[in-house]
CSV table of C-alpha atoms and ligand atoms in Angstrom, one decimal:
chain,number,residue,atom,x,y,z
A,1,MET,CA,39.0,-98.8,95.8
A,2,GLN,CA,38.6,-95.5,93.9
A,3,LYS,CA,41.8,-93.8,92.8
A,4,PRO,CA,42.3,-90.4,94.3
A,5,THR,CA,43.8,-88.0,91.8
A,6,ARG,CA,46.0,-86.3,94.3
A,7,PRO,CA,46.4,-87.9,97.8
A,8,MET,CA,45.6,-85.4,100.5
A,9,PRO,CA,46.8,-85.4,104.0
A,10,ALA,CA,44.6,-87.2,106.5
A,11,GLY,CA,42.9,-85.3,109.2
A,12,PRO,CA,43.9,-85.7,112.8
A,13,SER,CA,47.2,-87.6,112.9
A,14,ARG,CA,47.4,-91.3,113.3
A,15,ARG,CA,48.8,-92.7,116.5
A,16,SER,CA,52.6,-92.4,116.3
A,17,PHE,CA,54.7,-95.5,116.5
A,18,LEU,CA,57.4,-93.8,118.2
A,19,THR,CA,55.5,-92.5,121.2
A,20,ARG,CA,54.6,-96.1,122.0
A,21,SER,CA,58.1,-97.4,121.3
A,22,ALA,CA,59.4,-96.7,124.8
A,23,ALA,CA,57.2,-99.6,126.1
A,24,ALA,CA,58.6,-102.0,123.5
A,25,GLY,CA,62.0,-101.1,124.9
A,26,GLY,CA,64.5,-103.9,125.0
A,27,MET,CA,68.1,-103.4,123.8
A,28,THR,CA,67.3,-101.2,120.8
A,29,LEU,CA,67.8,-97.4,120.7
A,30,LEU,CA,64.1,-96.6,120.1
A,31,GLY,CA,62.3,-99.9,119.8
A,32,GLY,CA,59.2,-100.0,117.5
A,33,ALA,CA,55.5,-100.9,117.8
A,34,GLY,CA,54.8,-104.6,118.4
A,35,ILE,CA,52.6,-106.2,115.8
A,36,GLY,CA,49.9,-106.9,118.3
A,37,GLU,CA,49.8,-103.2,119.3
A,38,ALA,CA,49.5,-102.2,115.7
A,39,MET,CA,46.6,-104.5,115.1
A,40,ALA,CA,44.9,-103.3,118.3
A,41,ALA,CA,45.2,-99.7,117.0
A,42,GLY,CA,42.4,-100.6,114.6
A,43,ASP,CA,43.9,-98.7,111.6
A,44,ASP,CA,43.5,-100.9,108.5
A,45,ASN,CA,46.5,-99.3,106.9
A,46,LEU,CA,49.0,-100.5,109.5
A,47,PRO,CA,51.0,-103.6,109.0
A,48,PRO,CA,50.3,-106.4,108.6
A,49,ASN,CA,47.4,-105.1,106.6
A,50,ILE,CA,47.6,-103.9,103.0
A,51,PRO,CA,47.3,-100.1,103.1
A,52,GLU,CA,44.9,-98.2,100.8
A,53,TRP,CA,47.6,-96.8,98.7
A,54,MET,CA,48.7,-100.3,97.6
A,55,GLN,CA,45.2,-100.9,96.2
A,56,TYR,CA,45.1,-98.5,93.3
A,57,LEU,CA,47.5,-97.4,90.5
A,58,GLY,CA,49.3,-94.2,91.3
A,59,GLU,CA,49.8,-91.2,89.0
A,60,GLY,CA,51.8,-91.8,85.8
A,61,VAL,CA,54.9,-90.1,84.5
A,62,THR,CA,53.1,-87.2,82.7
A,63,ALA,CA,51.2,-86.0,85.8
A,64,HIS,CA,53.9,-83.6,86.9
A,65,PRO,CA,56.3,-82.4,84.3
A,66,TYR,CA,57.9,-80.2,87.0
A,67,GLY,CA,57.4,-81.9,90.4
A,68,VAL,CA,56.2,-80.5,93.6
A,69,PRO,CA,56.6,-81.7,97.2
A,70,SER,CA,54.2,-84.2,98.6
A,71,ALA,CA,50.9,-82.7,99.7
A,72,PHE,CA,51.7,-83.9,103.2
A,73,GLU,CA,54.6,-81.4,103.3
A,74,LYS,CA,52.4,-78.4,102.8
A,75,ASP,CA,53.6,-76.7,106.0
A,76,VAL,CA,57.2,-76.7,104.9
A,77,VAL,CA,57.1,-73.2,103.4
A,78,ARG,CA,58.8,-69.8,103.5
A,79,ARG,CA,57.0,-67.4,105.9
A,80,ASN,CA,57.1,-63.7,106.4
A,81,VAL,CA,56.5,-61.6,109.5
A,82,GLY,CA,53.7,-59.1,108.8
A,83,TRP,CA,54.9,-56.3,111.2
A,84,LEU,CA,58.5,-56.3,110.0
A,85,THR,CA,58.0,-54.4,106.8
A,86,ALA,CA,55.5,-51.9,105.4
A,87,THR,CA,55.1,-53.6,102.0
A,88,GLU,CA,55.4,-57.0,100.6
A,89,GLU,CA,57.5,-55.8,97.7
A,90,SER,CA,60.2,-54.4,99.9
A,91,SER,CA,60.3,-57.2,102.4
A,92,ILE,CA,61.7,-60.5,103.4
A,93,ASN,CA,60.7,-64.0,104.1
A,94,PHE,CA,62.4,-66.8,105.9
A,95,THR,CA,63.8,-70.3,105.1
A,96,PRO,CA,62.0,-73.1,107.1
A,97,ILE,CA,65.3,-74.3,108.5
A,98,GLN,CA,63.6,-76.3,111.2
A,99,ASP,CA,62.3,-78.7,108.4
A,100,LEU,CA,65.5,-79.1,106.4
A,101,ASP,CA,68.2,-81.8,106.5
A,102,GLY,CA,71.7,-81.8,105.1
A,103,ILE,CA,73.2,-78.5,103.8
A,104,ILE,CA,71.4,-77.7,100.6
A,105,THR,CA,68.4,-75.5,100.7
A,106,PRO,CA,65.7,-76.5,98.1
A,107,ASN,CA,65.2,-73.7,95.6
A,108,GLY,CA,61.5,-73.1,96.5
A,109,LEU,CA,62.4,-72.6,100.1
A,110,CYS,CA,65.3,-70.2,99.9
A,111,PHE,CA,64.4,-67.0,101.8
A,112,GLU,CA,63.8,-64.0,99.6
A,113,ARG,CA,64.8,-60.4,100.2
A,114,HIS,CA,63.7,-57.8,97.7
A,115,HIS,CA,63.7,-54.0,97.8
A,116,GLY,CA,61.4,-53.5,94.8
A,117,GLY,CA,59.7,-57.0,94.2
A,118,VAL,CA,60.7,-59.6,91.7
A,119,PRO,CA,61.1,-58.4,88.1
A,120,VAL,CA,60.1,-60.6,85.1
A,121,ILE,CA,63.1,-60.9,82.9
A,122,ASP,CA,63.3,-62.6,79.5
A,123,PRO,CA,66.9,-64.0,79.4
A,124,GLU,CA,66.9,-63.3,75.6
A,125,ARG,CA,66.6,-59.7,76.3
A,126,HIS,CA,68.8,-59.5,79.4
A,127,ARG,CA,72.3,-58.1,79.1
A,128,LEU,CA,75.3,-57.7,81.5
A,129,MET,CA,77.4,-54.5,80.8
A,130,ILE,CA,80.9,-54.2,82.2
A,131,HIS,CA,82.4,-50.7,81.9
A,132,GLY,CA,84.3,-48.0,83.8
A,133,LEU,CA,88.0,-48.3,84.4
A,134,VAL,CA,88.4,-51.1,81.8
A,135,ASP,CA,90.2,-51.4,78.4
A,136,ARG,CA,87.2,-52.8,76.5
A,137,PRO,CA,83.7,-52.0,77.8
A,138,LEU,CA,81.6,-55.0,76.8
A,139,ILE,CA,77.9,-56.1,76.8
A,140,PHE,CA,77.3,-59.8,77.3
A,141,THR,CA,74.2,-61.9,76.4
A,142,MET,CA,73.2,-64.8,78.5
A,143,ASP,CA,74.4,-67.2,75.8
A,144,GLU,CA,77.8,-65.5,75.8
A,145,LEU,CA,78.1,-65.7,79.6
A,146,MET,CA,77.3,-69.4,79.5
A,147,ARG,CA,80.1,-70.1,76.9
A,148,PHE,CA,82.8,-69.0,79.4
A,149,PRO,CA,84.5,-71.7,81.6
A,150,SER,CA,82.1,-72.4,84.4
A,151,VAL,CA,82.4,-73.1,88.1
A,152,SER,CA,80.0,-74.7,90.7
A,153,ARG,CA,80.3,-73.9,94.3
A,154,ILE,CA,78.3,-74.6,97.4
A,155,HIS,CA,77.9,-71.5,99.5
A,156,PHE,CA,75.6,-70.0,102.1
A,157,LEU,CA,74.0,-66.6,101.6
A,158,GLU,CA,72.8,-64.7,104.7
A,159,CYS,CA,71.1,-61.4,105.1
A,160,PRO,CA,73.1,-59.4,107.7
A,161,ALA,CA,69.7,-58.6,109.3
A,162,ASN,CA,69.4,-62.3,110.2
A,163,GLY,CA,68.7,-62.3,114.0
A,164,GLY,CA,68.6,-58.6,114.0
A,165,MET,CA,65.2,-58.4,115.8
A,166,GLU,CA,66.8,-59.8,118.9
A,167,TRP,CA,69.5,-57.3,119.8
A,168,LYS,CA,67.4,-56.1,122.8
A,169,GLY,CA,66.0,-59.5,123.7
A,170,ALA,CA,64.4,-62.7,122.5
A,171,GLN,CA,61.3,-62.0,120.5
A,172,MET,CA,60.8,-64.5,117.7
A,173,ASP,CA,58.8,-67.6,118.5
A,174,GLY,CA,60.7,-70.0,116.1
A,175,VAL,CA,64.0,-70.7,114.6
A,176,GLN,CA,62.5,-70.0,111.2
A,177,PHE,CA,62.2,-66.3,112.2
A,178,SER,CA,65.2,-66.1,114.5
A,179,HIS,CA,67.7,-67.6,112.0
A,180,GLY,CA,65.9,-68.2,108.7
A,181,MET,CA,67.5,-65.4,106.6
A,182,VAL,CA,70.0,-67.9,105.3
A,183,HIS,CA,70.2,-70.4,102.5
A,184,CYS,CA,72.8,-72.6,101.0
A,185,CYS,CA,72.8,-73.6,97.4
A,186,GLU,CA,75.2,-74.9,94.7
A,187,TRP,CA,75.7,-72.0,92.5
A,188,THR,CA,77.0,-72.3,88.9
A,189,GLY,CA,78.2,-69.5,86.8
A,190,VAL,CA,81.4,-67.9,85.4
A,191,LYS,CA,84.0,-66.4,87.8
A,192,LEU,CA,83.8,-62.6,87.7
A,193,SER,CA,87.6,-62.6,87.4
A,194,THR,CA,87.2,-64.4,84.0
A,195,LEU,CA,84.9,-61.7,82.8
A,196,LEU,CA,87.2,-59.0,84.1
A,197,ALA,CA,90.1,-60.5,82.2
A,198,GLU,CA,88.0,-60.3,79.1
A,199,VAL,CA,87.4,-56.5,79.5
A,200,GLY,CA,90.8,-55.7,80.8
A,201,VAL,CA,91.0,-54.1,84.3
A,202,GLN,CA,92.9,-50.8,84.4
A,203,LYS,CA,95.5,-50.2,87.1
A,204,ALA,CA,93.5,-47.5,88.9
A,205,ALA,CA,90.5,-49.7,89.4
A,206,LYS,CA,90.0,-50.7,93.1
A,207,TRP,CA,86.2,-51.0,93.5
A,208,LEU,CA,83.3,-52.2,91.5
A,209,LEU,CA,79.7,-51.2,91.4
A,210,ALA,CA,77.1,-53.9,90.8
A,211,GLU,CA,73.6,-52.9,89.7
A,212,GLY,CA,70.4,-55.0,89.6
A,213,ALA,CA,67.6,-54.8,87.0
A,214,ASP,CA,64.8,-54.5,89.6
A,215,ALA,CA,62.5,-51.5,90.3
A,216,ALA,CA,65.0,-50.7,93.2
A,217,ALA,CA,67.9,-50.7,90.8
A,218,MET,CA,69.8,-52.0,93.8
A,219,THR,CA,73.5,-51.1,93.7
A,220,ARG,CA,76.5,-52.0,95.9
A,221,SER,CA,80.2,-51.1,96.0
A,222,ILE,CA,82.5,-54.2,96.3
A,223,PRO,CA,86.3,-54.1,96.6
A,224,LEU,CA,87.9,-55.4,93.4
A,225,ALA,CA,90.2,-57.8,95.4
A,226,LYS,CA,87.1,-59.9,96.3
A,227,ALA,CA,86.1,-60.0,92.6
A,228,MET,CA,89.5,-61.3,91.7
A,229,ASP,CA,89.3,-63.9,94.4
A,230,ASP,CA,86.0,-65.8,94.4
A,231,ILE,CA,82.9,-63.9,93.2
A,232,ILE,CA,80.7,-65.8,90.8
A,233,VAL,CA,78.4,-64.4,88.2
A,234,ALA,CA,75.8,-67.1,88.6
A,235,TYR,CA,73.1,-68.4,86.3
A,236,SER,CA,72.2,-71.7,88.0
A,237,GLN,CA,71.1,-72.6,91.5
A,238,ASN,CA,71.1,-76.2,92.7
A,239,GLY,CA,71.5,-77.5,89.1
A,240,GLU,CA,68.6,-75.5,87.4
A,241,ARG,CA,68.4,-71.9,86.3
A,242,ILE,CA,68.2,-69.5,89.2
A,243,ARG,CA,64.6,-68.9,90.5
A,244,PRO,CA,63.1,-65.5,89.7
A,245,GLU,CA,63.0,-64.7,93.4
A,246,ASN,CA,66.7,-65.3,93.8
A,247,GLY,CA,67.8,-63.3,90.8
A,248,TYR,CA,66.9,-64.9,87.4
A,249,PRO,CA,68.6,-65.0,85.0
A,250,LEU,CA,71.8,-63.6,86.6
A,251,ARG,CA,73.1,-62.7,90.1
A,252,LEU,CA,76.3,-62.1,91.9
A,253,LEU,CA,77.4,-64.7,94.4
A,254,VAL,CA,79.9,-63.2,96.8
A,255,PRO,CA,80.9,-66.1,99.0
A,256,GLY,CA,80.7,-65.4,102.8
A,257,TRP,CA,79.8,-61.8,102.4
A,258,GLU,CA,76.6,-60.1,103.6
A,259,GLY,CA,73.6,-60.9,101.5
A,260,ASN,CA,72.9,-57.4,100.2
A,261,VAL,CA,76.2,-57.3,98.1
A,262,ASN,CA,74.9,-60.4,96.2
A,263,ILE,CA,73.2,-58.3,93.6
A,264,LYS,CA,70.3,-60.1,91.9
A,265,TRP,CA,69.0,-59.6,88.4
A,266,LEU,CA,72.6,-58.4,87.7
A,267,ARG,CA,72.7,-56.0,84.7
A,268,ARG,CA,75.8,-53.8,85.1
A,269,ILE,CA,79.3,-53.8,86.7
A,270,LYS,CA,81.3,-50.6,86.7
A,271,LEU,CA,84.9,-50.4,87.8
A,272,GLY,CA,86.1,-47.3,89.6
A,273,ASP,CA,88.9,-46.2,92.0
A,274,GLN,CA,86.7,-45.7,95.1
A,275,PRO,CA,83.4,-46.8,96.5
A,276,TRP,CA,80.2,-45.2,95.4
A,277,HIS,CA,77.7,-43.3,97.5
A,278,HIS,CA,74.5,-45.2,97.4
A,279,ARG,CA,71.0,-43.9,97.5
A,280,GLU,CA,69.4,-43.6,100.9
A,281,GLU,CA,67.1,-46.6,100.4
A,282,THR,CA,69.8,-49.0,99.6
A,283,SER,CA,72.7,-47.7,101.8
A,284,LYS,CA,71.2,-48.7,105.1
A,285,TYR,CA,73.4,-51.7,105.7
A,286,THR,CA,75.7,-49.9,108.1
A,287,ASP,CA,76.4,-50.9,111.6
A,288,LEU,CA,75.6,-48.3,114.2
A,289,MET,CA,78.2,-48.5,117.0
A,290,PRO,CA,77.7,-47.7,120.8
A,291,ASP,CA,79.5,-44.4,120.3
A,292,GLY,CA,76.9,-43.4,117.6
A,293,LYS,CA,79.4,-43.8,114.8
A,294,ALA,CA,78.5,-46.1,111.9
A,295,ARG,CA,80.6,-48.7,110.2
A,296,GLN,CA,79.9,-48.4,106.5
A,297,PHE,CA,81.2,-51.6,105.3
A,298,THR,CA,81.0,-54.9,107.2
A,299,PHE,CA,81.3,-57.4,104.5
A,300,VAL,CA,82.0,-60.7,106.2
A,301,GLN,CA,79.3,-62.8,107.9
A,302,GLU,CA,81.1,-64.0,110.9
A,303,ALA,CA,80.6,-67.5,112.3
A,304,ASN,CA,77.1,-68.3,113.5
A,305,SER,CA,75.2,-71.5,114.5
A,306,VAL,CA,71.9,-72.6,115.8
A,307,ILE,CA,70.2,-75.8,116.9
A,308,THR,CA,67.3,-76.6,114.5
A,309,SER,CA,66.1,-79.7,116.4
A,310,PRO,CA,64.9,-79.3,119.0
A,311,CYS,CA,63.6,-75.7,118.5
A,312,PRO,CA,60.2,-74.0,119.3
A,313,GLU,CA,58.7,-75.6,116.1
A,314,LYS,CA,60.2,-79.0,117.0
A,315,PRO,CA,59.6,-79.7,120.6
A,316,MET,CA,61.0,-82.8,122.4
A,317,LYS,CA,57.7,-84.7,122.0
A,318,PHE,CA,58.8,-88.2,123.0
A,319,GLY,CA,59.5,-87.4,126.7
A,320,LYS,CA,62.6,-88.8,128.3
A,321,GLY,CA,65.0,-90.8,126.2
A,322,PHE,CA,67.1,-90.6,123.1
A,323,TYR,CA,67.3,-87.6,120.9
A,324,GLU,CA,69.8,-86.4,118.3
A,325,ILE,CA,70.5,-82.7,118.7
A,326,ARG,CA,70.9,-81.2,115.2
A,327,GLY,CA,71.8,-77.9,113.8
A,328,ILE,CA,73.7,-75.7,111.3
A,329,ALA,CA,76.8,-73.6,111.5
A,330,TRP,CA,78.4,-71.4,109.0
A,331,SER,CA,81.1,-68.7,108.6
A,332,GLY,CA,82.1,-66.2,106.0
A,333,TYR,CA,85.7,-66.7,107.0
A,334,GLY,CA,85.9,-70.3,105.7
A,335,LYS,CA,85.2,-73.7,107.0
A,336,ILE,CA,83.6,-74.5,110.3
A,337,ARG,CA,86.2,-76.3,112.5
A,338,LYS,CA,84.2,-77.1,115.5
A,339,VAL,CA,80.7,-76.8,117.1
A,340,ASP,CA,80.2,-77.2,120.8
A,341,VAL,CA,76.8,-77.8,122.4
A,342,SER,CA,75.7,-77.0,125.9
A,343,ILE,CA,72.6,-78.2,127.6
A,344,ASP,CA,73.1,-76.1,130.7
A,345,GLY,CA,73.3,-72.6,129.3
A,346,GLY,CA,77.1,-72.6,128.6
A,347,MET,CA,78.5,-74.0,131.8
A,348,ASN,CA,79.6,-77.3,130.2
A,349,TRP,CA,80.2,-78.0,126.5
A,350,LYS,CA,80.4,-81.1,124.4
A,351,THR,CA,81.9,-81.2,120.9
A,352,ALA,CA,79.3,-82.1,118.3
A,353,GLU,CA,80.0,-84.3,115.2
A,354,LEU,CA,80.3,-82.4,112.0
A,355,GLN,CA,78.6,-84.1,109.1
A,356,SER,CA,80.5,-84.1,105.9
A,357,PRO,CA,80.9,-82.4,103.6
A,358,VAL,CA,82.4,-79.5,105.5
A,359,LEU,CA,82.8,-76.8,102.9
A,360,SER,CA,84.2,-73.3,103.0
A,361,ARG,CA,81.5,-70.7,103.4
A,362,ALA,CA,78.7,-73.2,103.3
A,363,LEU,CA,76.2,-74.4,105.9
A,364,THR,CA,77.7,-77.2,108.0
A,365,ARG,CA,75.5,-79.8,109.8
A,366,PHE,CA,76.3,-80.8,113.3
A,367,ARG,CA,74.7,-83.4,115.6
A,368,LEU,CA,75.1,-84.7,119.0
A,369,PRO,CA,73.3,-87.7,120.7
A,370,LEU,CA,71.5,-87.0,123.9
A,371,GLN,CA,69.7,-89.2,126.4
A,372,TRP,CA,67.3,-86.7,127.9
A,373,ASP,CA,66.4,-87.2,131.6
A,374,GLY,CA,63.4,-84.9,131.2
A,375,ARG,CA,64.8,-82.0,133.2
A,376,PRO,CA,64.7,-78.4,131.9
A,377,MET,CA,67.6,-77.6,129.6
A,378,LEU,CA,69.2,-74.4,128.3
A,379,LEU,CA,70.4,-75.6,124.9
A,380,GLN,CA,73.1,-73.7,123.1
A,381,SER,CA,75.6,-74.2,120.2
A,382,ARG,CA,78.9,-72.4,119.7
A,383,ALA,CA,80.7,-72.4,116.3
A,384,THR,CA,84.4,-72.0,115.8
A,385,ASP,CA,85.7,-71.5,112.3
A,386,GLU,CA,89.0,-72.3,110.6
A,387,SER,CA,90.3,-68.7,111.2
A,388,GLY,CA,90.0,-69.4,115.0
A,389,TYR,CA,87.0,-67.0,115.3
A,390,VAL,CA,84.6,-68.2,118.0
A,391,GLN,CA,80.9,-67.3,118.0
A,392,PRO,CA,80.4,-64.7,120.7
A,393,THR,CA,77.9,-64.6,123.7
A,394,ILE,CA,75.2,-62.1,123.4
A,395,GLU,CA,76.9,-60.1,126.3
A,396,ALA,CA,80.2,-60.0,124.4
A,397,LEU,CA,78.4,-58.9,121.3
A,398,ARG,CA,76.5,-56.2,123.1
A,399,ALA,CA,79.6,-55.0,124.8
A,400,ALA,CA,81.3,-54.5,121.4
A,401,ARG,CA,78.3,-53.3,119.5
A,402,GLY,CA,75.8,-51.8,121.9
A,403,LEU,CA,72.0,-52.1,121.5
A,404,ASN,CA,71.5,-49.8,118.6
A,405,SER,CA,72.6,-52.3,116.0
A,406,ILE,CA,70.4,-54.2,113.6
A,407,TYR,CA,72.9,-56.1,111.5
A,408,HIS,CA,75.4,-58.8,112.1
A,409,LYS,CA,74.0,-60.4,115.2
A,410,ASN,CA,75.7,-63.8,115.4
A,411,SER,CA,75.6,-64.5,119.1
A,412,ILE,CA,75.2,-67.9,120.7
A,413,HIS,CA,71.5,-68.7,120.8
A,414,THR,CA,69.6,-70.3,123.7
A,415,TRP,CA,66.6,-72.6,123.6
A,416,ARG,CA,64.9,-73.3,127.0
A,417,VAL,CA,63.5,-76.8,127.0
A,418,LYS,CA,60.8,-77.3,129.6
A,419,PRO,CA,60.0,-80.7,131.3
A,420,ASP,CA,57.0,-81.1,128.9
A,421,GLY,CA,59.4,-80.8,126.0
A,422,GLU,CA,58.2,-77.5,124.8
A,423,VAL,CA,61.0,-75.2,123.6
A,424,GLU,CA,61.2,-71.5,124.1
A,425,ASN,CA,63.4,-68.7,122.7
A,426,VAL,CA,65.2,-67.0,125.6
A,427,GLN,CA,68.3,-64.9,126.2
A,428,ILE,CA,70.3,-65.6,129.3
A,429,ALA,CA,73.0,-63.5,131.0
B,501,MTE,N1,68.8,-56.3,92.6
B,501,MTE,C1,68.7,-56.6,93.9
B,501,MTE,N2,69.6,-57.4,94.5
B,501,MTE,C2,69.5,-57.8,95.8
B,501,MTE,C3,68.5,-57.3,96.6
B,501,MTE,C4,67.5,-56.5,96.0
B,501,MTE,O1,66.5,-56.1,96.6
B,501,MTE,N3,67.6,-56.2,94.6
B,501,MTE,N4,68.4,-57.7,97.9
B,501,MTE,C5,69.7,-58.0,98.5
B,501,MTE,C6,69.6,-58.5,99.9
B,501,MTE,S1,69.4,-57.3,101.1
B,501,MTE,C7,69.8,-59.8,100.2
B,501,MTE,S2,69.9,-60.4,101.8
B,501,MTE,C8,70.0,-60.9,99.1
B,501,MTE,C9,68.9,-62.0,99.3
B,501,MTE,O2,69.1,-62.9,98.3
B,501,MTE,P1,67.9,-64.0,98.1
B,501,MTE,O3,66.6,-63.2,97.9
B,501,MTE,O4,68.4,-64.8,97.0
B,501,MTE,O5,67.7,-64.8,99.4
B,501,MTE,O6,69.9,-60.3,97.9
B,501,MTE,C10,70.4,-59.0,97.7
B,501,MTE,N5,70.4,-58.7,96.3
B,502,MO,MO1,69.8,-58.3,103.2
């Protein structure tokens, strides 16, 4: 047998064990294929035969100094929506949340949001300047920043535009696009409060301005109180240096607050006594209210949740029988306390199991076993966080915020499951 250099996915998929498992039945949850059946399937790679890939030596330890996913996982990728933005540099792509398990988003799959593309920054030549209402304005090298006492925290980061295309009705054909402007990583860095102690904050200081080193020179005003609380000046993401797309070599991580204040490619922090007026291009993250007024600052990403299996990309393909409903919940106010799941559009609710760890301002996994009788369902999830905040219905959110909004749409989401197991994105009254 010749040794393939790089195993490639097979063509049309092999017959699935699981689809045939119902027949094998018995007392087990799912059963499994009988040995006779497997032999009858005529695939030489099925047990009890020795498969191809046991008949050659695989690649050695020098083949991939930096590993990549299996070639069979080629469809697990970030995706963008062409019509959403005019350019690819000032644009966004989406995390494939339908394909992920647990609470950590792999670095290569974290959604990206840029206003001026991704700059190429040599960490040797990168500096962070802290000035304004401080006693000792200072400029830090990356080495100096990494010498400070460090922290590692797991937090979600969500663009406030997540779900924003659906204020007027369901329109995205998958959970990747309806909810994929979120990722959750373990961020390592130095607490901003540590750096502020180094420069000495003056009494009059109440706000800070953070500026990125990208072509957009994106800047944001952030209240100093948040900086003193839990903001991280981060250089690592899931154990390795931050990816260029996510802010290499340095970014702000502002736990639970809207994505746009998490300034990437961070180069400057200025302290002042009031918020700054931002340039048109970067100051659009205001919430337009029903009365036509705009809320300038809506920092917290309130509790949200969505079922990621089933979903349009993951239909209920085994027919009637056992499924585990799985999803993610998160809240900028703290920990998720509870997630309820409904299969009848919100008339009846069952409390799902939360998978540990349940961390503050982090994605939280929930799951609920279901014996599907094959009838249509309207699947929903509803998160409650430790502050007591309950994820609102779309009607409640519209009543409070109207139809003019783009940002902060965290309403209960509905999937319609059809008898053939296909899943559609719908909004129900
Ligand atoms: N310098 C800079 N920082 C930035 C942005 C940017 O365009 N430039 N985009 C912001 C927005 S709107 C979001 S939602 C988050 C996205 O972070 P991510 O790309 O790591 O997912 O970064 C924020 N920080
Ligand atoms: Mo954003």
